[in-house]
mmCIF file of C-alpha atoms in Angstrom:
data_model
loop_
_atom_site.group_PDB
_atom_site.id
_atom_site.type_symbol
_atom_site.label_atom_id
_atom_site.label_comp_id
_atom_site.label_asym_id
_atom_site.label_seq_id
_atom_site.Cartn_x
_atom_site.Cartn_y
_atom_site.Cartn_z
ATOM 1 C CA UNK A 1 65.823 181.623 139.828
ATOM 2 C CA UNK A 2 69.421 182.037 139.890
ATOM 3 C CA UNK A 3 69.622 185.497 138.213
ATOM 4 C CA UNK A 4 67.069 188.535 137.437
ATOM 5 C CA UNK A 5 65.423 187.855 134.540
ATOM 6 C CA UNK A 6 63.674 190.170 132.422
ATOM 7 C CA UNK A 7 60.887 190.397 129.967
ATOM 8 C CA UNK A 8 60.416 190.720 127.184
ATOM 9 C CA UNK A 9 63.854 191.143 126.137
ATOM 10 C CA UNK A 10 62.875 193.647 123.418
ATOM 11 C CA UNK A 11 59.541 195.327 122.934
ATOM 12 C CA UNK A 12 58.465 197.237 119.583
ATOM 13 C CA UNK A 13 55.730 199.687 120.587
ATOM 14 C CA UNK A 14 54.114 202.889 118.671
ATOM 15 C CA UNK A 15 54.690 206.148 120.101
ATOM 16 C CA UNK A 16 51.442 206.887 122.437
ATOM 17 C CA UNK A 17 51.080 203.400 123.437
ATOM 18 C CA UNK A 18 51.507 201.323 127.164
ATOM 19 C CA UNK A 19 54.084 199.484 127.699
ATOM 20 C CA UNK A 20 54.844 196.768 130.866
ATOM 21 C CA UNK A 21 58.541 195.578 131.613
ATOM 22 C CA UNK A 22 58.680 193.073 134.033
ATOM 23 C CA UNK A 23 61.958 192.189 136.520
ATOM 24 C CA UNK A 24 62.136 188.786 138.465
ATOM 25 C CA UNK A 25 64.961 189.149 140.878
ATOM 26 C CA UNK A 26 67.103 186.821 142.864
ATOM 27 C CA UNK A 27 64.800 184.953 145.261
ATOM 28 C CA UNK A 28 65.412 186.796 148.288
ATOM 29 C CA UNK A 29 66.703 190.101 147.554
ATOM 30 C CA UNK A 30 64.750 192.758 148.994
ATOM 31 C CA UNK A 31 66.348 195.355 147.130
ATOM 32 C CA UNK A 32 65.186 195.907 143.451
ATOM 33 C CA UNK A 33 66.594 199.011 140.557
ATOM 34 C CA UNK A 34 65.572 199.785 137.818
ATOM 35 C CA UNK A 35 68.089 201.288 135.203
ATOM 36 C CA UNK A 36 67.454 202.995 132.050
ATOM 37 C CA UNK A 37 70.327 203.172 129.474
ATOM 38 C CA UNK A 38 70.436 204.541 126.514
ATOM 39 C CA UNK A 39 72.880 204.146 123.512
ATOM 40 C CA UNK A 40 76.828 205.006 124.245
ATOM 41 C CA UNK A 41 75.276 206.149 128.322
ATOM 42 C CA UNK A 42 76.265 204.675 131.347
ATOM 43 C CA UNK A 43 72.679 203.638 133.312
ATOM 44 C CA UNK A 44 70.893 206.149 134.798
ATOM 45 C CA UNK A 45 69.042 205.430 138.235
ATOM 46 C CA UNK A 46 65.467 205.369 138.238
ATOM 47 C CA UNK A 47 63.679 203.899 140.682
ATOM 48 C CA UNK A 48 64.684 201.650 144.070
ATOM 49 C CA UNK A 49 62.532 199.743 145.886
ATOM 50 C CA UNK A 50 63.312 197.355 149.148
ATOM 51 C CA UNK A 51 60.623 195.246 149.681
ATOM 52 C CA UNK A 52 57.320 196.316 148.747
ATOM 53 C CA UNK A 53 57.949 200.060 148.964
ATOM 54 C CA UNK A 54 59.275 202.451 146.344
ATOM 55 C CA UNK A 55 62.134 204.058 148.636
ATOM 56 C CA UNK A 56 63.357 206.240 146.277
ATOM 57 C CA UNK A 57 61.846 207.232 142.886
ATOM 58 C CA UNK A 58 63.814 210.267 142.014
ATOM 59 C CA UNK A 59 65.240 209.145 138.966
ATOM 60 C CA UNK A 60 61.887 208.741 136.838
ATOM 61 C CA UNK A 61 61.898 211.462 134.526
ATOM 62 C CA UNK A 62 58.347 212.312 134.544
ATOM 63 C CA UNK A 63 54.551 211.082 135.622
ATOM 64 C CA UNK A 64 54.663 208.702 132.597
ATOM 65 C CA UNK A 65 56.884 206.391 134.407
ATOM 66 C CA UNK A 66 55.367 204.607 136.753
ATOM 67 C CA UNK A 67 56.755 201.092 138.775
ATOM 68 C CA UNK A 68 55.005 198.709 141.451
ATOM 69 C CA UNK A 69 56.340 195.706 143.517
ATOM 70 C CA UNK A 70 53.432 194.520 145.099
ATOM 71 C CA UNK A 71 54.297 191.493 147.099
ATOM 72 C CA UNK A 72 58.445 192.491 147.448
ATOM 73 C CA UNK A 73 59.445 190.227 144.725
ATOM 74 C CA UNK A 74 58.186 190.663 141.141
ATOM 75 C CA UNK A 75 58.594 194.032 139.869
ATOM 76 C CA UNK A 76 56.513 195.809 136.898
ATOM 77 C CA UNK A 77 57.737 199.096 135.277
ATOM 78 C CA UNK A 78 55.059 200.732 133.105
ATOM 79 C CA UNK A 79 55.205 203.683 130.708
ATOM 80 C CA UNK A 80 52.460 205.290 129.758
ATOM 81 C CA UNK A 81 51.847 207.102 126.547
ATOM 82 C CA UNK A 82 55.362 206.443 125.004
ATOM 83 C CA UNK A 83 57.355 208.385 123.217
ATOM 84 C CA UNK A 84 60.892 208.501 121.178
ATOM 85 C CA UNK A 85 62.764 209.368 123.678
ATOM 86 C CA UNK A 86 62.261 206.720 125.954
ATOM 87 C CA UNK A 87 63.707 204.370 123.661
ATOM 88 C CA UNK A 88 66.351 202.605 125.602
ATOM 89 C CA UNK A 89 67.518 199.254 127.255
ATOM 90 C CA UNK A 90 65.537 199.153 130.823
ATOM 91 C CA UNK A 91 68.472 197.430 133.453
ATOM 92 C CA UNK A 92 66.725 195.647 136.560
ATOM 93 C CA UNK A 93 69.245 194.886 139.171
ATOM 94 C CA UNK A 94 68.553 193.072 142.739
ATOM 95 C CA UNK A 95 70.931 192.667 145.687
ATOM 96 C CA UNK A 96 70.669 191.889 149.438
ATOM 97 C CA UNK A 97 70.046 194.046 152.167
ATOM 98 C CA UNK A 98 72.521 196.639 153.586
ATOM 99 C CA UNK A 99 75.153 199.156 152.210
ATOM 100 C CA UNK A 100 78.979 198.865 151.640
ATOM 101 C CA UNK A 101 79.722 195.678 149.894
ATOM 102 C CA UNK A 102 76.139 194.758 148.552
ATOM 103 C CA UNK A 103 76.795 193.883 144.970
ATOM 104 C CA UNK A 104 73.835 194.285 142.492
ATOM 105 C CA UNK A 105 72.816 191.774 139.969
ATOM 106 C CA UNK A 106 71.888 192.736 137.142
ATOM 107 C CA UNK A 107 69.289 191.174 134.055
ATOM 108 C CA UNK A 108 69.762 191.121 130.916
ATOM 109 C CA UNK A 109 67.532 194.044 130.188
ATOM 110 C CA UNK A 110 64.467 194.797 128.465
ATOM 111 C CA UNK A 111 64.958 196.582 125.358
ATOM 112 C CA UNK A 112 62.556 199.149 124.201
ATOM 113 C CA UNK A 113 61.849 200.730 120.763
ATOM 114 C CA UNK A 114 59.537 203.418 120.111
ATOM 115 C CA UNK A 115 58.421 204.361 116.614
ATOM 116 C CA UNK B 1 78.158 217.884 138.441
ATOM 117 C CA UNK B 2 78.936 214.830 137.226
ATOM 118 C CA UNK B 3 79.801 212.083 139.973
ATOM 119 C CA UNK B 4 81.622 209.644 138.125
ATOM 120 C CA UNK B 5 84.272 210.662 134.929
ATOM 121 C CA UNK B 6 85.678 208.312 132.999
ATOM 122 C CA UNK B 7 87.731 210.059 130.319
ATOM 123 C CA UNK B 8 88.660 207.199 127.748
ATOM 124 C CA UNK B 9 85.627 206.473 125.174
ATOM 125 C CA UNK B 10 87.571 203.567 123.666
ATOM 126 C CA UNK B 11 90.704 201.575 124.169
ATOM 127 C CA UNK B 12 92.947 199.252 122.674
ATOM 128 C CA UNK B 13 95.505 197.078 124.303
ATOM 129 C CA UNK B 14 97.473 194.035 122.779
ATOM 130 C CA UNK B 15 96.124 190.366 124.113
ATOM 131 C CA UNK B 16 98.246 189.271 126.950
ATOM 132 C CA UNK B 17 99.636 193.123 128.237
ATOM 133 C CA UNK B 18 98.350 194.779 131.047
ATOM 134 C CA UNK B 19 95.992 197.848 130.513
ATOM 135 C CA UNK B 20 94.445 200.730 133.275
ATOM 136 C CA UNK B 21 90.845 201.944 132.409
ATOM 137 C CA UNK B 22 90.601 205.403 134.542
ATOM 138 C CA UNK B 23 87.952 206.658 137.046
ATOM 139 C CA UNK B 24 87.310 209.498 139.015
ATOM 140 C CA UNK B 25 84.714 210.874 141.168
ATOM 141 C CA UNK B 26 83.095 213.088 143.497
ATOM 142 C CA UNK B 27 81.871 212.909 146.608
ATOM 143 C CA UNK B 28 81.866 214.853 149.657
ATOM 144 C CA UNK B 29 80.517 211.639 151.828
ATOM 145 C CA UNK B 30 83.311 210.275 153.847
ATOM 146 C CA UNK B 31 81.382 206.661 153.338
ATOM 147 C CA UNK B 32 81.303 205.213 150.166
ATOM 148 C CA UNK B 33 81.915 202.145 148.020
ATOM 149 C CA UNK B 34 83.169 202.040 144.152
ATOM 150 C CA UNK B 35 82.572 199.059 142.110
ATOM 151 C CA UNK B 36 83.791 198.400 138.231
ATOM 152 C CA UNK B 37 80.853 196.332 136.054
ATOM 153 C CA UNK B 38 81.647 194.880 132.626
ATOM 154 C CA UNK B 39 79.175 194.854 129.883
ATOM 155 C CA UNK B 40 79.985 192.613 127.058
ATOM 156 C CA UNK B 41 77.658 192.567 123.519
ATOM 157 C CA UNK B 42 74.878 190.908 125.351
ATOM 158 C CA UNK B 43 74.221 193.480 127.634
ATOM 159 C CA UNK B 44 74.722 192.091 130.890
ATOM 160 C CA UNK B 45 76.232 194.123 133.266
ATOM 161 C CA UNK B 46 78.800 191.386 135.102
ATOM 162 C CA UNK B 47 80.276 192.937 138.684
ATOM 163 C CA UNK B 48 83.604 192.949 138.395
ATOM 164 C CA UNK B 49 85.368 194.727 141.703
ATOM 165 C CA UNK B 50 84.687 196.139 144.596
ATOM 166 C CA UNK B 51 86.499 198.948 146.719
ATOM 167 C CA UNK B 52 85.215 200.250 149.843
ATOM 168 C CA UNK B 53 86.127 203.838 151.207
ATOM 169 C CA UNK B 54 87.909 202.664 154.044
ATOM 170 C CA UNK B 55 89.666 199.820 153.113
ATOM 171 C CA UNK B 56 92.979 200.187 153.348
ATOM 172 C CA UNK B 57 94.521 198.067 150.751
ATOM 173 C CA UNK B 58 93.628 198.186 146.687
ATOM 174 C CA UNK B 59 91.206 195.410 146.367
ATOM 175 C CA UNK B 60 92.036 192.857 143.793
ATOM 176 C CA UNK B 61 89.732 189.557 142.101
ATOM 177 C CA UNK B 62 92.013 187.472 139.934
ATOM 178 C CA UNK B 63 93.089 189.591 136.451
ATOM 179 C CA UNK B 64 91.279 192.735 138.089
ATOM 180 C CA UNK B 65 92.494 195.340 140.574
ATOM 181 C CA UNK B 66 91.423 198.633 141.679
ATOM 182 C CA UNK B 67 94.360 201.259 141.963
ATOM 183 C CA UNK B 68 92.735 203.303 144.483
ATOM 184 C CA UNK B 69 93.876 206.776 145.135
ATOM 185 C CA UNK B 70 91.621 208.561 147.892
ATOM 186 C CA UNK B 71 93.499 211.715 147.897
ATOM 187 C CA UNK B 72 92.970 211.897 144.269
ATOM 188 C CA UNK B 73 89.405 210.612 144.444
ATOM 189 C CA UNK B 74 90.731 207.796 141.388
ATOM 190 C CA UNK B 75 89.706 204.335 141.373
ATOM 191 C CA UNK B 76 91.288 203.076 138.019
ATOM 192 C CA UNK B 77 90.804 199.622 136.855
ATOM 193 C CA UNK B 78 93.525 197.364 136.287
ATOM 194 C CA UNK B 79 93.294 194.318 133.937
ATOM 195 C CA UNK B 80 96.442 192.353 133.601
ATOM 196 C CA UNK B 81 97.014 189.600 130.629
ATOM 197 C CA UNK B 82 94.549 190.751 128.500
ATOM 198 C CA UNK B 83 91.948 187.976 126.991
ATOM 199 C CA UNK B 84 90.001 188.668 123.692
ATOM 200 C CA UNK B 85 86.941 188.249 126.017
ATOM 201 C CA UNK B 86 88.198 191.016 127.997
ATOM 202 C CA UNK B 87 86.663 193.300 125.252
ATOM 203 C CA UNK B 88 83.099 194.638 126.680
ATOM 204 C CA UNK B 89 82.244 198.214 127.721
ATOM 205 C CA UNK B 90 83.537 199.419 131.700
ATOM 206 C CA UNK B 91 81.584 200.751 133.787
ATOM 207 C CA UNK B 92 82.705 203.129 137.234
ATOM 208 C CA UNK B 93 80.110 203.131 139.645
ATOM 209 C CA UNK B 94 79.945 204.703 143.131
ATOM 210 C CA UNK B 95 77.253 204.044 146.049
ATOM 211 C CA UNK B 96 77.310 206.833 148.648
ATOM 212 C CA UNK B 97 76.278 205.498 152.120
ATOM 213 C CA UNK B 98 72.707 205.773 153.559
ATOM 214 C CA UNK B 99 69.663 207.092 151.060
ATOM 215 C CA UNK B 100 68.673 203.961 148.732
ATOM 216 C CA UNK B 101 72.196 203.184 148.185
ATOM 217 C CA UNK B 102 71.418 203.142 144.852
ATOM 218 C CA UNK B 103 74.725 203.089 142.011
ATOM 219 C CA UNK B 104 75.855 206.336 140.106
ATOM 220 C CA UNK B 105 77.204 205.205 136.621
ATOM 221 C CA UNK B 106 80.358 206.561 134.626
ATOM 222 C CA UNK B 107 79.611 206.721 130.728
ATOM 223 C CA UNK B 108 81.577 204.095 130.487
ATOM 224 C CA UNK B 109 84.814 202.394 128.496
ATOM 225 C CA UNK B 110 84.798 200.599 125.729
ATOM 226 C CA UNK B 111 87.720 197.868 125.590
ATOM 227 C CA UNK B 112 89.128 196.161 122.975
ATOM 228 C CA UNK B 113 91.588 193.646 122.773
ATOM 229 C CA UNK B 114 93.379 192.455 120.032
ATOM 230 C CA UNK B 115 95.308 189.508 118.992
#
């Protein structure tokens, strides 16, 4: 497509349930984010993958959080037994290969409430 | 420590006049790029501006430009003639070379322009 899209754009879940957010980058892009930001926050980094590898997951804030990119395109992020405080607008971005210059694109974002 | 500061929660400039949104940050890499994303109501974060470490003049895309101050470690945004769809949130960002390359966020800036 000719951005990342993101679904669903807003999810309603209880507190203890699953929840899947999917990210569809830019055909081609082999590196994929995933953002969390919550209200009045800049994002906050937590998870990058380039290709079909998680290279760096250091910004999940516990076991809960969990993301997969199978086949290096289509990426999942799940959370697992959800609660209040992970209420917050989940960013995807996807850019190109290589440092310096690489500019992300970003989706719209997947907003998530949890009651 | 925080990486990226931006100091101004909100701001107001007059349609048509120039205004500066400030950045700093902190790094002890000598290789690094800073970008500026907006993000208007929707939620989109739109990319903006990009200034590389090295790069020895201020980069500049149309209305936008990036006073850049190394010494200073500043990378303040510059929009001239304001438009009333200039008013979004700001965001600093700053990718350190090597690792995942992934973006550190400021809290952000929120612009408003009025007519």
């Amino acid at each position: 497509g000719a951005g990342v899209s993101q679904t669903p754009s807003n999810k309603v879940t209880e507190k203890g349930k699953y929840v899947e957010l999917r990210c569809d980058p830019i055909s081609g892009h082999t590196a994929l984010y995933w953002y969390r930001q919550s209200l009045g926050q800049g994002p906050e980094f937590l998870i990058y993958f380039q290709g079909t590898g998680a290279a760096d997951d250091s910004g999940l804030p516990n076991d809960r959080f969990f993301a997969v990119r199978p086949e290096g395109s289509v990426s999942t992020l799940k959370i697992q037994r959800t609660e209040r405080g992970d209420s917050a607008v989940y960013l995807c971005a996807s850019g190109g290969y290589g440092s310096g210059a690489n500019v992300l694109t970003f989706g719209a974002g997947s907003r998530l409430t949890v009651l | 420590a925080q990486k990226i500061t931006q100091t101004q929660p909100g701001m107001f400039v007059q349609e048509k006049e120039a205004v500066t949104l400030d950045c700093t940050y902190d790094t002890s890499d000598p290789s690094y790029g800073l970008f500026w994303y907006k993000q208007p109501s929707s939620g989109e974060m739109i990319f903006l501006i990009y200034q590389g470490s090295y790069d020895q003049q201020n980069a500049t895309e149309g209305r936008y430009s990036l006073n850049f101050q190394k010494a200073r470690k500043s990378a303040n945004l510059v929009i001239s003639a304001s438009q009333l769809g200039d008013s979004a949130m700001y965001f600093c960002a700053m990718r350190e070379a090597g690792g995942s390359e992934k973006l550190v966020f400021g809290k952000g800036t929120k612009l408003t322009v009025n007519p």
